[in-house]
Amino acid sequence: MSVWRPFNVPPAGYVNLLSNAIEITERGDDDLMWPVDDGVQIIASDYSGQHRQATHEVYSFLITTWASLQEWLPLRTSFRERWIPDKRRLSFKQLREPVRRRAYPHFLELAGALKANLITIMIDNRVGSFADGGPKAFAAALDDCFVAGAPSNNIEKIQRLASFVAMLQAGLRREDQRSFWISDHDETLDTFEKREGFARLATYLTIGLTGRRNSAEHTFMTTEAKGVPDWAEDLASIPDIAAGACASLNTTLPTFIGQQTWTVGVIHGGNVDWRAKIFSDWLSSPDGVLRHVLLRLAPDARGRIQASAQKFVRRQVPPTR
């Protein structure tokens, strides 16, 4: 049974390409994603590649349900008591610190026990702006969604993030389903005015993809908001690590192959970041229930922007004798 609710809205541009890629991949893989449309939907997100040396931007979203989260929280408590009893957060950038480094493989085991979809989107920098006419023209057309004088790179980032939220709302959420989204706190969403504008933009884009005008409540918080649950940081650490690891693997992971479905082997080079290698090995392990989908936008050999939806194939467990 299909989990993804496909849409065909050509004016949505790259978002439409990504949705089509998910639809094609799911046709050949019934286990690509879990249904997450029962009860309250929980989303956590983070991103990577926001620096000059980066060749890609990476956005990662963890989508689960309140019921699945409640089953997972006792495991989180046990992990915290054993490996990180203080309140320090696990993030990709900080994994070299000894306590976090020791806890890292065990945190991935914990993440794997959560019945959820981890959707990571990698965008090659050669893709360019998501908006026809560029970020400034986009902000001028939707001036109630952006603070005055916002720089082009912030406008582009907000548009991309809102586009992906709208895509996931359209593809995985029922119209009458409440949702709760937790995002990392940074300068893009660090004021009430910015968050209000972002919420307005995500709503406009969701209506454009779905036609829905009476969606259930969608609550948004950052990890530094007052009253944020204590589990929010650990939940947000999962897409944080996924975004950082996939950004480090950008030359290892395939982009677009000129056929609808394919399977290829991935070989780590000698200079692969150890944090990313542990992450990719974990994704291909036979254990755990979390499902990961990697979406990529990149130019093909002719310079045309193509989308692909990928997953790591789990290794087979040898039969016991």
CSV table of C-alpha atoms in Angstrom, one decimal:
chain,number,residue,atom,x,y,z
A,1,MET,CA,0.0,0.0,0.0
A,2,SER,CA,1.3,3.4,-0.9
A,3,VAL,CA,2.2,5.7,2.0
A,4,TRP,CA,3.2,8.8,0.0
A,5,ARG,CA,0.3,10.9,-1.3
A,6,PRO,CA,1.7,12.0,-4.7
A,7,PHE,CA,0.7,15.3,-6.2
A,8,ASN,CA,1.3,16.7,-9.7
A,9,VAL,CA,1.7,20.5,-9.5
A,10,PRO,CA,4.2,21.5,-12.2
A,11,PRO,CA,4.4,25.1,-11.0
A,12,ALA,CA,5.9,23.7,-7.8
A,13,GLY,CA,9.1,23.1,-9.7
A,14,TYR,CA,11.7,21.2,-7.8
A,15,VAL,CA,9.3,20.1,-5.1
A,16,ASN,CA,7.2,18.4,-7.8
A,17,LEU,CA,10.3,16.6,-9.1
A,18,LEU,CA,11.1,15.3,-5.6
A,19,SER,CA,7.5,14.1,-5.0
A,20,ASN,CA,7.6,12.3,-8.4
A,21,ALA,CA,10.9,10.6,-7.4
A,22,ILE,CA,9.4,9.4,-4.1
A,23,GLU,CA,6.4,8.0,-5.9
A,24,ILE,CA,8.5,6.1,-8.5
A,25,THR,CA,10.7,4.6,-5.8
A,26,GLU,CA,7.8,3.6,-3.6
A,27,ARG,CA,6.2,1.7,-6.5
A,28,GLY,CA,9.1,-0.8,-6.3
A,29,ASP,CA,9.4,-0.8,-2.5
A,30,ASP,CA,6.4,-1.2,-0.2
A,31,ASP,CA,8.6,-0.6,2.8
A,32,LEU,CA,10.1,2.7,1.8
A,33,MET,CA,8.2,4.7,4.5
A,34,TRP,CA,6.0,4.1,7.5
A,35,PRO,CA,2.4,5.6,7.6
A,36,VAL,CA,2.5,8.5,10.0
A,37,ASP,CA,-1.0,9.8,9.6
A,38,ASP,CA,-2.5,8.2,12.8
A,39,GLY,CA,-2.9,10.6,15.8
A,40,VAL,CA,-0.7,13.6,16.2
A,41,GLN,CA,2.2,13.8,13.8
A,42,ILE,CA,5.6,14.8,15.2
A,43,ILE,CA,8.3,16.4,13.0
A,44,ALA,CA,11.9,17.3,13.9
A,45,SER,CA,14.3,19.0,11.5
A,46,ASP,CA,17.8,20.2,11.0
A,47,TYR,CA,20.1,21.2,8.1
A,48,SER,CA,23.7,21.3,7.1
A,49,GLY,CA,26.0,22.8,4.4
A,50,GLN,CA,25.3,26.4,5.3
A,51,HIS,CA,28.9,27.6,4.8
A,52,ARG,CA,31.0,28.8,1.8
A,53,GLN,CA,33.0,25.6,1.3
A,54,ALA,CA,29.9,23.4,1.1
A,55,THR,CA,29.0,21.9,-2.3
A,56,HIS,CA,25.5,20.9,-1.1
A,57,GLU,CA,22.8,22.0,1.2
A,58,VAL,CA,21.2,19.2,3.2
A,59,TYR,CA,17.9,19.4,5.0
A,60,SER,CA,16.7,16.4,7.1
A,61,PHE,CA,13.3,15.7,8.6
A,62,LEU,CA,12.2,13.1,11.1
A,63,ILE,CA,8.5,12.3,11.0
A,64,THR,CA,6.8,10.0,13.5
A,65,THR,CA,3.6,9.9,15.5
A,66,TRP,CA,2.8,10.7,19.1
A,67,ALA,CA,2.1,7.0,19.8
A,68,SER,CA,5.4,5.8,18.4
A,69,LEU,CA,7.2,8.6,20.3
A,70,GLN,CA,5.7,7.4,23.6
A,71,GLU,CA,6.9,3.8,23.0
A,72,TRP,CA,10.4,5.2,22.3
A,73,LEU,CA,10.8,7.6,25.2
A,74,PRO,CA,11.6,4.9,27.9
A,75,LEU,CA,14.4,3.7,25.7
A,76,ARG,CA,15.7,7.2,25.4
A,77,THR,CA,15.6,7.5,29.2
A,78,SER,CA,17.7,4.3,29.6
A,79,PHE,CA,20.2,5.6,27.0
A,80,ARG,CA,20.6,8.9,28.8
A,81,GLU,CA,21.1,7.2,32.2
A,82,ARG,CA,23.8,5.0,30.8
A,83,TRP,CA,25.7,7.0,28.2
A,84,ILE,CA,25.0,10.8,28.7
A,85,PRO,CA,23.4,11.4,32.1
A,86,ASP,CA,23.9,15.2,31.8
A,87,LYS,CA,21.9,17.4,29.4
A,88,ARG,CA,24.5,17.7,26.6
A,89,ARG,CA,23.2,17.3,23.1
A,90,LEU,CA,24.4,15.0,20.5
A,91,SER,CA,25.2,16.8,17.3
A,92,PHE,CA,27.3,15.9,14.3
A,93,LYS,CA,29.7,18.8,14.8
A,94,GLN,CA,30.3,17.8,18.4
A,95,LEU,CA,30.8,14.0,18.0
A,96,ARG,CA,34.6,14.3,18.4
A,97,GLU,CA,34.2,15.1,22.1
A,98,PRO,CA,35.0,11.9,24.0
A,99,VAL,CA,31.7,11.4,25.8
A,100,ARG,CA,29.6,12.0,22.7
A,101,ARG,CA,32.0,9.9,20.6
A,102,ARG,CA,31.5,6.9,22.9
A,103,ALA,CA,27.7,7.4,23.0
A,104,TYR,CA,27.4,7.9,19.2
A,105,PRO,CA,26.9,4.2,18.0
A,106,HIS,CA,24.5,3.6,20.9
A,107,PHE,CA,22.5,6.7,20.0
A,108,LEU,CA,22.1,5.4,16.5
A,109,GLU,CA,20.8,2.2,17.9
A,110,LEU,CA,18.3,4.2,20.0
A,111,ALA,CA,17.3,6.2,16.9
A,112,GLY,CA,16.8,3.0,15.0
A,113,ALA,CA,14.3,1.8,17.5
A,114,LEU,CA,11.9,4.7,16.7
A,115,LYS,CA,9.2,3.9,14.2
A,116,ALA,CA,9.6,6.9,12.0
A,117,ASN,CA,10.6,8.2,8.6
A,118,LEU,CA,13.9,10.1,8.3
A,119,ILE,CA,13.8,12.0,5.0
A,120,THR,CA,17.0,13.8,4.0
A,121,ILE,CA,17.2,16.1,1.1
A,122,MET,CA,20.5,17.0,-0.6
A,123,ILE,CA,20.6,19.9,-3.0
A,124,ASP,CA,23.6,20.4,-5.3
A,125,ASN,CA,24.7,24.1,-5.2
A,126,ARG,CA,24.6,24.1,-9.0
A,127,VAL,CA,20.8,23.8,-8.8
A,128,GLY,CA,20.4,27.5,-8.1
A,129,SER,CA,17.4,29.3,-6.8
A,130,PHE,CA,14.1,27.6,-6.2
A,131,ALA,CA,12.3,30.8,-7.3
A,132,ASP,CA,11.8,32.0,-10.8
A,133,GLY,CA,13.4,35.4,-10.9
A,134,GLY,CA,15.5,34.7,-7.8
A,135,PRO,CA,15.0,35.2,-4.0
A,136,LYS,CA,14.4,38.9,-4.0
A,137,ALA,CA,11.6,38.7,-6.5
A,138,PHE,CA,10.1,35.8,-4.5
A,139,ALA,CA,10.2,37.9,-1.3
A,140,ALA,CA,8.7,40.9,-3.1
A,141,ALA,CA,5.7,38.8,-4.3
A,142,LEU,CA,5.1,37.4,-0.8
A,143,ASP,CA,6.2,40.3,1.3
A,144,ASP,CA,4.0,39.3,4.3
A,145,CYS,CA,6.3,36.2,4.7
A,146,PHE,CA,9.6,37.9,5.0
A,147,VAL,CA,11.1,40.6,7.2
A,148,ALA,CA,12.1,43.8,5.4
A,149,GLY,CA,15.6,43.8,4.1
A,150,ALA,CA,16.2,40.1,4.4
A,151,PRO,CA,19.3,39.0,2.5
A,152,SER,CA,19.0,36.8,-0.5
A,153,ASN,CA,20.6,33.7,1.1
A,154,ASN,CA,18.1,33.9,4.0
A,155,ILE,CA,15.2,34.2,1.7
A,156,GLU,CA,16.4,31.2,-0.3
A,157,LYS,CA,16.8,29.1,2.8
A,158,ILE,CA,13.4,30.0,4.2
A,159,GLN,CA,11.8,29.3,0.8
A,160,ARG,CA,13.5,25.9,0.6
A,161,LEU,CA,12.6,24.9,4.1
A,162,ALA,CA,9.0,26.0,3.7
A,163,SER,CA,8.8,24.2,0.4
A,164,PHE,CA,10.0,20.9,2.0
A,165,VAL,CA,7.6,21.3,5.0
A,166,ALA,CA,4.7,21.8,2.5
A,167,MET,CA,5.8,18.8,0.5
A,168,LEU,CA,5.9,16.6,3.6
A,169,GLN,CA,2.5,18.0,4.8
A,170,ALA,CA,1.0,17.2,1.4
A,171,GLY,CA,2.6,13.7,1.1
A,172,LEU,CA,2.4,12.3,4.6
A,173,ARG,CA,-0.3,14.2,6.6
A,174,ARG,CA,-4.0,14.0,6.6
A,175,GLU,CA,-5.9,17.3,6.4
A,176,ASP,CA,-7.6,16.7,9.8
A,177,GLN,CA,-4.4,15.6,11.5
A,178,ARG,CA,-2.7,17.8,14.1
A,179,SER,CA,1.0,18.1,13.9
A,180,PHE,CA,3.9,19.4,16.1
A,181,TRP,CA,7.1,20.5,14.5
A,182,ILE,CA,10.4,21.1,16.3
A,183,SER,CA,13.2,22.9,14.4
A,184,ASP,CA,16.8,23.7,15.3
A,185,HIS,CA,17.2,27.3,16.5
A,186,ASP,CA,19.2,29.6,14.2
A,187,GLU,CA,19.2,33.1,12.7
A,188,THR,CA,16.6,32.1,10.1
A,189,LEU,CA,13.9,31.6,12.7
A,190,ASP,CA,15.3,33.5,15.7
A,191,THR,CA,12.5,36.1,16.1
A,192,PHE,CA,8.7,35.9,16.4
A,193,GLU,CA,8.3,37.9,13.3
A,194,LYS,CA,10.4,35.5,11.2
A,195,ARG,CA,8.6,32.5,12.6
A,196,GLU,CA,5.2,34.0,11.9
A,197,GLY,CA,6.3,34.8,8.3
A,198,PHE,CA,7.7,31.4,7.8
A,199,ALA,CA,4.5,29.7,9.1
A,200,ARG,CA,2.5,31.9,6.7
A,201,LEU,CA,4.7,30.9,3.7
A,202,ALA,CA,4.5,27.2,4.6
A,203,THR,CA,0.7,27.5,4.7
A,204,TYR,CA,0.5,29.2,1.3
A,205,LEU,CA,2.7,26.6,-0.3
A,206,THR,CA,0.8,23.7,1.3
A,207,ILE,CA,-2.5,25.1,0.0
A,208,GLY,CA,-0.8,25.4,-3.4
A,209,LEU,CA,0.1,21.7,-3.4
A,210,THR,CA,-3.0,20.3,-1.8
A,211,GLY,CA,-5.8,22.8,-2.2
A,212,ARG,CA,-6.5,22.3,1.5
A,213,ARG,CA,-7.8,25.4,3.3
A,214,ASN,CA,-9.1,23.8,6.6
A,215,SER,CA,-6.1,21.8,7.8
A,216,ALA,CA,-5.8,20.9,11.5
A,217,GLU,CA,-3.6,22.8,13.8
A,218,HIS,CA,0.2,22.7,13.0
A,219,THR,CA,2.3,23.8,16.1
A,220,PHE,CA,5.8,25.0,15.5
A,221,MET,CA,8.7,25.4,18.1
A,222,THR,CA,12.4,25.7,18.0
A,223,THR,CA,14.7,23.8,20.3
A,224,GLU,CA,15.3,26.9,22.4
A,225,ALA,CA,11.7,27.8,22.9
A,226,LYS,CA,10.3,28.1,26.4
A,227,GLY,CA,8.4,25.0,27.5
A,228,VAL,CA,10.0,22.7,24.8
A,229,PRO,CA,9.8,19.1,26.0
A,230,ASP,CA,13.1,17.6,27.3
A,231,TRP,CA,13.0,14.9,24.6
A,232,ALA,CA,13.0,17.5,21.8
A,233,GLU,CA,16.8,17.9,21.7
A,234,ASP,CA,17.4,14.2,21.3
A,235,LEU,CA,14.7,13.9,18.6
A,236,ALA,CA,16.2,16.9,16.7
A,237,SER,CA,19.7,15.2,17.0
A,238,ILE,CA,18.6,12.5,14.6
A,239,PRO,CA,18.1,14.8,11.6
A,240,ASP,CA,21.1,16.8,12.7
A,241,ILE,CA,23.4,13.8,12.4
A,242,ALA,CA,21.7,12.6,9.2
A,243,ALA,CA,22.2,16.0,7.6
A,244,GLY,CA,25.9,16.3,8.6
A,245,ALA,CA,26.7,12.7,7.6
A,246,CYS,CA,25.0,12.9,4.2
A,247,ALA,CA,26.8,16.2,3.5
A,248,SER,CA,30.1,14.4,4.2
A,249,LEU,CA,29.1,11.6,1.9
A,250,ASN,CA,28.1,13.8,-1.0
A,251,THR,CA,30.9,12.4,-3.3
A,252,THR,CA,30.2,8.8,-2.2
A,253,LEU,CA,26.4,8.6,-2.6
A,254,PRO,CA,24.9,8.3,-6.1
A,255,THR,CA,23.0,11.2,-7.7
A,256,PHE,CA,20.9,10.5,-10.8
A,257,ILE,CA,21.2,7.4,-12.9
A,258,GLY,CA,19.4,7.4,-16.3
A,259,GLN,CA,16.7,4.9,-15.5
A,260,GLN,CA,13.7,4.8,-13.2
A,261,THR,CA,14.9,2.3,-10.6
A,262,TRP,CA,18.4,1.0,-9.8
A,263,THR,CA,20.6,-0.6,-7.2
A,264,VAL,CA,24.3,0.3,-6.9
A,265,GLY,CA,27.0,-0.5,-4.5
A,266,VAL,CA,28.5,2.2,-2.4
A,267,ILE,CA,32.2,2.0,-1.6
A,268,HIS,CA,33.7,4.3,1.0
A,269,GLY,CA,37.0,6.0,0.1
A,270,GLY,CA,39.9,6.1,2.5
A,271,ASN,CA,39.1,9.8,3.4
A,272,VAL,CA,35.5,9.3,4.5
A,273,ASP,CA,34.7,11.1,7.7
A,274,TRP,CA,34.4,8.4,10.5
A,275,ARG,CA,31.2,9.9,11.7
A,276,ALA,CA,29.6,9.6,8.3
A,277,LYS,CA,30.9,6.0,7.8
A,278,ILE,CA,29.3,4.9,11.1
A,279,PHE,CA,26.1,6.5,10.1
A,280,SER,CA,26.0,4.9,6.6
A,281,ASP,CA,26.9,1.5,8.1
A,282,TRP,CA,24.1,1.9,10.6
A,283,LEU,CA,21.6,2.7,7.9
A,284,SER,CA,22.5,-0.6,6.1
A,285,SER,CA,22.4,-2.7,9.2
A,286,PRO,CA,19.7,-5.3,9.5
A,287,ASP,CA,18.5,-4.0,12.9
A,288,GLY,CA,16.0,-1.3,13.8
A,289,VAL,CA,12.7,0.0,12.4
A,290,LEU,CA,13.5,3.6,11.4
A,291,ARG,CA,13.2,4.1,7.7
A,292,HIS,CA,15.5,6.5,5.8
A,293,VAL,CA,14.9,8.1,2.4
A,294,LEU,CA,17.5,10.2,0.7
A,295,LEU,CA,16.3,12.7,-1.9
A,296,ARG,CA,18.8,14.4,-4.2
A,297,LEU,CA,18.5,17.3,-6.6
A,298,ALA,CA,21.5,17.6,-8.9
A,299,PRO,CA,22.3,18.3,-12.6
A,300,ASP,CA,22.8,15.3,-14.9
A,301,ALA,CA,25.5,15.1,-17.5
A,302,ARG,CA,23.5,17.5,-19.8
A,303,GLY,CA,23.1,20.0,-17.0
A,304,ARG,CA,19.4,19.3,-16.5
A,305,ILE,CA,18.2,19.2,-12.9
A,306,GLN,CA,17.1,15.7,-11.9
A,307,ALA,CA,15.6,14.3,-8.7
A,308,SER,CA,16.2,10.8,-7.2
A,309,ALA,CA,14.8,9.1,-4.1
A,310,GLN,CA,17.1,6.5,-2.5
A,311,LYS,CA,17.5,4.3,0.5
A,312,PHE,CA,20.2,2.1,1.9
A,313,VAL,CA,19.5,-1.6,1.4
A,314,ARG,CA,19.7,-3.4,4.7
A,315,ARG,CA,22.3,-6.2,4.8
A,316,GLN,CA,20.9,-9.7,5.0
A,317,VAL,CA,21.4,-11.6,8.2
A,318,PRO,CA,23.1,-15.0,7.5
A,319,PRO,CA,20.8,-18.0,8.3
A,320,THR,CA,21.7,-19.8,11.5
A,321,ARG,CA,22.5,-23.5,11.4
